[in-house]
PDB file of C-alpha atoms in Angstrom:
ATOM      1  CA  MET P   1       0.000   0.000   0.000  1.00 46.00           C
ATOM      2  CA  GLY P   2       3.015   2.287   0.077  1.00 52.00           C
ATOM      3  CA  LEU P   3       2.166   5.640   1.600  1.00 53.00           C
ATOM      4  CA  LEU P   4      -0.440   4.348   4.040  1.00 52.00           C
ATOM      5  CA  ASP P   5       1.837   1.514   5.179  1.00 56.00           C
ATOM      6  CA  ASP P   6       4.632   4.035   5.670  1.00 59.00           C
ATOM      7  CA  LEU P   7       2.341   6.206   7.791  1.00 56.00           C
ATOM      8  CA  VAL P   8       1.130   3.385   9.996  1.00 54.00           C
ATOM      9  CA  GLY P   9       4.627   1.939  10.241  1.00 57.00           C
ATOM     10  CA  SER P  10       6.079   5.294  11.225  1.00 54.00           C
ATOM     11  CA  LEU P  11       3.673   5.464  14.145  1.00 51.00           C
ATOM     12  CA  GLY P  12       5.771   2.786  15.788  1.00 50.00           C
ATOM     13  CA  ASN P  13       3.094   0.388  16.991  1.00 47.00           C
ATOM     14  CA  SER P  14       3.626  -3.117  15.656  1.00 43.00           C
ATOM     15  CA  ASN P  15       0.782  -5.060  17.229  1.00 46.00           C
ATOM     16  CA  GLY P  16      -2.277  -5.739  15.110  1.00 47.00           C
ATOM     17  CA  SER P  17      -4.930  -4.145  17.303  1.00 50.00           C
ATOM     18  CA  GLY P  18      -2.834  -1.008  17.738  1.00 56.00           C
ATOM     19  CA  GLN P  19      -2.451  -0.704  13.984  1.00 58.00           C
ATOM     20  CA  GLY P  20      -6.196  -1.157  13.513  1.00 64.00           C
ATOM     21  CA  ASN P  21      -6.866   1.654  15.976  1.00 77.00           C
ATOM     22  CA  GLN P  22      -4.305   3.877  14.259  1.00 76.00           C
ATOM     23  CA  MET P  23      -5.879   3.127  10.888  1.00 79.00           C
ATOM     24  CA  GLN P  24      -9.277   4.145  12.285  1.00 83.00           C
ATOM     25  CA  GLN P  25      -7.759   7.334  13.662  1.00 85.00           C
ATOM     26  CA  LEU P  26      -6.119   8.064  10.303  1.00 85.00           C
ATOM     27  CA  MET P  27      -9.440   7.483   8.554  1.00 85.00           C
ATOM     28  CA  ALA P  28     -11.256   9.805  10.945  1.00 88.00           C
ATOM     29  CA  ILE P  29      -8.562  12.454  10.581  1.00 89.00           C
ATOM     30  CA  TRP P  30      -8.540  12.096   6.793  1.00 85.00           C
ATOM     31  CA  ASN P  31     -12.305  12.536   6.586  1.00 88.00           C
ATOM     32  CA  TRP P  32     -12.124  15.518   8.913  1.00 91.00           C
ATOM     33  CA  VAL P  33      -9.323  17.115   6.864  1.00 88.00           C
ATOM     34  CA  GLN P  34     -11.475  16.761   3.748  1.00 89.00           C
ATOM     35  CA  GLU P  35     -14.394  18.407   5.571  1.00 91.00           C
ATOM     36  CA  GLN P  36     -12.096  21.316   6.440  1.00 89.00           C
ATOM     37  CA  GLY P  37     -11.415  21.845   2.736  1.00 90.00           C
ATOM     38  CA  GLY P  38      -8.438  19.525   2.248  1.00 88.00           C
ATOM     39  CA  VAL P  39      -4.821  19.432   3.275  1.00 85.00           C
ATOM     40  CA  GLU P  40      -3.961  22.757   1.682  1.00 86.00           C
ATOM     41  CA  VAL P  41      -6.724  24.597   3.571  1.00 89.00           C
ATOM     42  CA  LEU P  42      -5.688  22.964   6.836  1.00 87.00           C
ATOM     43  CA  LEU P  43      -2.097  24.045   6.256  1.00 87.00           C
ATOM     44  CA  GLN P  44      -3.267  27.621   5.617  1.00 91.00           C
ATOM     45  CA  LYS P  45      -5.084  27.549   8.962  1.00 90.00           C
ATOM     46  CA  PHE P  46      -1.854  26.465  10.641  1.00 89.00           C
ATOM     47  CA  GLN P  47       0.032  29.310   8.957  1.00 90.00           C
ATOM     48  CA  GLN P  48      -2.632  31.820  10.027  1.00 92.00           C
ATOM     49  CA  GLY P  49      -2.552  30.366  13.553  1.00 90.00           C
ATOM     50  CA  GLY P  50       1.132  31.215  13.930  1.00 91.00           C
ATOM     51  CA  LEU P  51       2.454  27.702  13.336  1.00 91.00           C
ATOM     52  CA  GLY P  52       4.289  28.405  10.084  1.00 89.00           C
ATOM     53  CA  GLN P  53       7.724  27.457  11.432  1.00 90.00           C
ATOM     54  CA  VAL P  54       6.421  24.169  12.805  1.00 91.00           C
ATOM     55  CA  LEU P  55       4.599  23.452   9.566  1.00 89.00           C
ATOM     56  CA  ASN P  56       7.719  24.186   7.522  1.00 87.00           C
ATOM     57  CA  SER P  57       9.645  21.608   9.545  1.00 90.00           C
ATOM     58  CA  TRP P  58       7.043  18.972   8.620  1.00 88.00           C
ATOM     59  CA  LEU P  59       7.316  19.896   4.944  1.00 86.00           C
ATOM     60  CA  GLY P  60      11.101  20.018   4.912  1.00 77.00           C
ATOM     61  CA  SER P  61      13.498  17.106   4.802  1.00 79.00           C
ATOM     62  CA  GLY P  62      14.892  17.669   8.302  1.00 82.00           C
ATOM     63  CA  SER P  63      13.421  16.556  11.591  1.00 88.00           C
ATOM     64  CA  ASN P  64       9.831  17.443  12.426  1.00 89.00           C
ATOM     65  CA  MET P  65       9.204  19.954  15.180  1.00 92.00           C
ATOM     66  CA  SER P  66       6.725  18.688  17.728  1.00 92.00           C
ATOM     67  CA  ILE P  67       3.443  20.359  18.479  1.00 94.00           C
ATOM     68  CA  ASP P  68       1.061  19.944  21.369  1.00 94.00           C
ATOM     69  CA  GLY P  69      -2.697  19.800  21.537  1.00 94.00           C
ATOM     70  CA  GLY P  70      -2.934  23.317  22.950  1.00 94.00           C
ATOM     71  CA  GLU P  71      -1.146  24.799  19.940  1.00 94.00           C
ATOM     72  CA  ILE P  72      -3.503  22.912  17.640  1.00 94.00           C
ATOM     73  CA  GLN P  73      -6.512  24.198  19.583  1.00 94.00           C
ATOM     74  CA  ASN P  74      -5.210  27.774  19.311  1.00 92.00           C
ATOM     75  CA  ALA P  75      -4.634  27.457  15.563  1.00 91.00           C
ATOM     76  CA  LEU P  76      -7.824  25.657  14.626  1.00 91.00           C
ATOM     77  CA  GLY P  77     -10.343  26.531  17.325  1.00 91.00           C
ATOM     78  CA  ASN P  78     -12.553  24.340  19.450  1.00 92.00           C
ATOM     79  CA  ASP P  79     -15.512  24.344  17.052  1.00 91.00           C
ATOM     80  CA  GLN P  80     -13.529  22.716  14.256  1.00 90.00           C
ATOM     81  CA  LEU P  81     -11.848  20.305  16.633  1.00 94.00           C
ATOM     82  CA  GLN P  82     -15.194  19.246  18.088  1.00 95.00           C
ATOM     83  CA  SER P  83     -16.155  17.674  14.770  1.00 94.00           C
ATOM     84  CA  LEU P  84     -12.885  15.700  14.818  1.00 94.00           C
ATOM     85  CA  ALA P  85     -13.503  14.760  18.446  1.00 95.00           C
ATOM     86  CA  ASP P  86     -16.910  13.376  17.466  1.00 95.00           C
ATOM     87  CA  LYS P  87     -15.279  11.241  14.756  1.00 93.00           C
ATOM     88  CA  LEU P  88     -12.607   9.963  17.148  1.00 93.00           C
ATOM     89  CA  GLY P  89     -15.056   9.349  19.996  1.00 93.00           C
ATOM     90  CA  THR P  90     -13.259  11.699  22.372  1.00 95.00           C
ATOM     91  CA  ASP P  91     -13.316  15.311  23.543  1.00 96.00           C
ATOM     92  CA  VAL P  92     -11.602  18.349  21.998  1.00 96.00           C
ATOM     93  CA  HIS P  93      -8.521  17.838  24.183  1.00 95.00           C
ATOM     94  CA  GLY P  94      -8.203  14.216  23.049  1.00 95.00           C
ATOM     95  CA  ALA P  95      -8.770  15.137  19.408  1.00 95.00           C
ATOM     96  CA  SER P  96      -6.147  17.868  19.468  1.00 95.00           C
ATOM     97  CA  GLY P  97      -3.687  15.472  21.139  1.00 94.00           C
ATOM     98  CA  THR P  98      -4.296  12.794  18.509  1.00 92.00           C
ATOM     99  CA  LEU P  99      -3.910  15.354  15.743  1.00 91.00           C
ATOM    100  CA  ALA P 100      -0.693  16.638  17.340  1.00 93.00           C
ATOM    101  CA  ALA P 101       0.692  13.095  17.384  1.00 89.00           C
ATOM    102  CA  LEU P 102      -0.329  12.061  13.865  1.00 87.00           C
ATOM    103  CA  LEU P 103      -0.404  15.202  11.728  1.00 87.00           C
ATOM    104  CA  PRO P 104       3.369  15.901  11.649  1.00 88.00           C
ATOM    105  CA  GLN P 105       3.989  12.398  10.335  1.00 83.00           C
ATOM    106  CA  VAL P 106       1.137  12.555   7.822  1.00 83.00           C
ATOM    107  CA  ILE P 107       2.296  15.919   6.434  1.00 85.00           C
ATOM    108  CA  ASP P 108       5.904  14.726   6.383  1.00 83.00           C
ATOM    109  CA  LYS P 109       4.974  11.622   4.367  1.00 80.00           C
ATOM    110  CA  LEU P 110       2.783  13.644   1.989  1.00 81.00           C
ATOM    111  CA  SER P 111       5.639  16.056   1.249  1.00 81.00           C
ATOM    112  CA  PRO P 112       8.760  14.037   0.357  1.00 76.00           C
ATOM    113  CA  GLN P 113      10.122  16.869  -1.818  1.00 74.00           C
ATOM    114  CA  GLY P 114       9.291  19.671   0.623  1.00 76.00           C
ATOM    115  CA  HIS P 115       5.803  20.439  -0.657  1.00 75.00           C
ATOM    116  CA  ILE P 116       2.469  18.649  -0.685  1.00 75.00           C
ATOM    117  CA  LYS P 117       1.926  16.691  -3.855  1.00 63.00           C
ATOM    118  CA  THR P 118      -1.749  16.583  -4.821  1.00 58.00           C
ATOM    119  CA  SER P 119      -1.337  13.036  -6.132  1.00 57.00           C
ATOM    120  CA  ASN P 120      -0.121  11.921  -2.692  1.00 48.00           C
ATOM    121  CA  THR P 121      -3.200  13.347  -0.974  1.00 52.00           C
ATOM    122  CA  GLN P 122      -5.474  11.659  -3.491  1.00 53.00           C
ATOM    123  CA  ASP P 123      -3.585   8.367  -3.144  1.00 52.00           C
ATOM    124  CA  LEU P 124      -3.798   8.497   0.636  1.00 51.00           C
ATOM    125  CA  GLY P 125      -7.490   9.303   0.544  1.00 52.00           C
ATOM    126  CA  ALA P 126      -8.214   6.452  -1.852  1.00 52.00           C
ATOM    127  CA  MET P 127      -6.179   3.991   0.226  1.00 46.00           C
ATOM    128  CA  VAL P 128      -7.758   4.989   3.516  1.00 47.00           C
ATOM    129  CA  ASP P 129     -11.264   4.996   2.036  1.00 49.00           C
ATOM    130  CA  GLY P 130     -10.690   1.625   0.399  1.00 45.00           C
ATOM    131  CA  LEU P 131      -9.561  -0.003   3.617  1.00 40.00           C
ATOM    132  CA  PHE P 132     -12.771   0.840   5.412  1.00 41.00           C
ATOM    133  CA  LYS P 133     -15.223   0.152   2.593  1.00 46.00           C
ATOM    134  CA  ARG P 134     -14.423  -3.542   2.300  1.00 41.00           C
TER     135      ARG P 134
END
């Protein structure tokens, strides 16, 4: 599966049930990102929320700067995060923490050359959707 396998593998959990949970989280996050207008719109919200330097580290080839749930809440707002929380079956704090853990790796994998490739986002969406529609 390529990109999706790389994402799940990079999360560092090798047991089957953990991977299933991470796949469900990725699916929920992917659907939520699409509801927000797509990856590009989400990245604009991060830029506008003062997280441009952090975002650039995810896009670049160096190490990814970490981010915490509070920074995500400040950049995106509780209303938007509540819809993600509903998808993840948690509260806004839990949703922002999950996003803080997964999003740097997702953006990093989607931007191997330092910028988001539209084909990568479409491939990821198709793979994630396909896994859960079987």
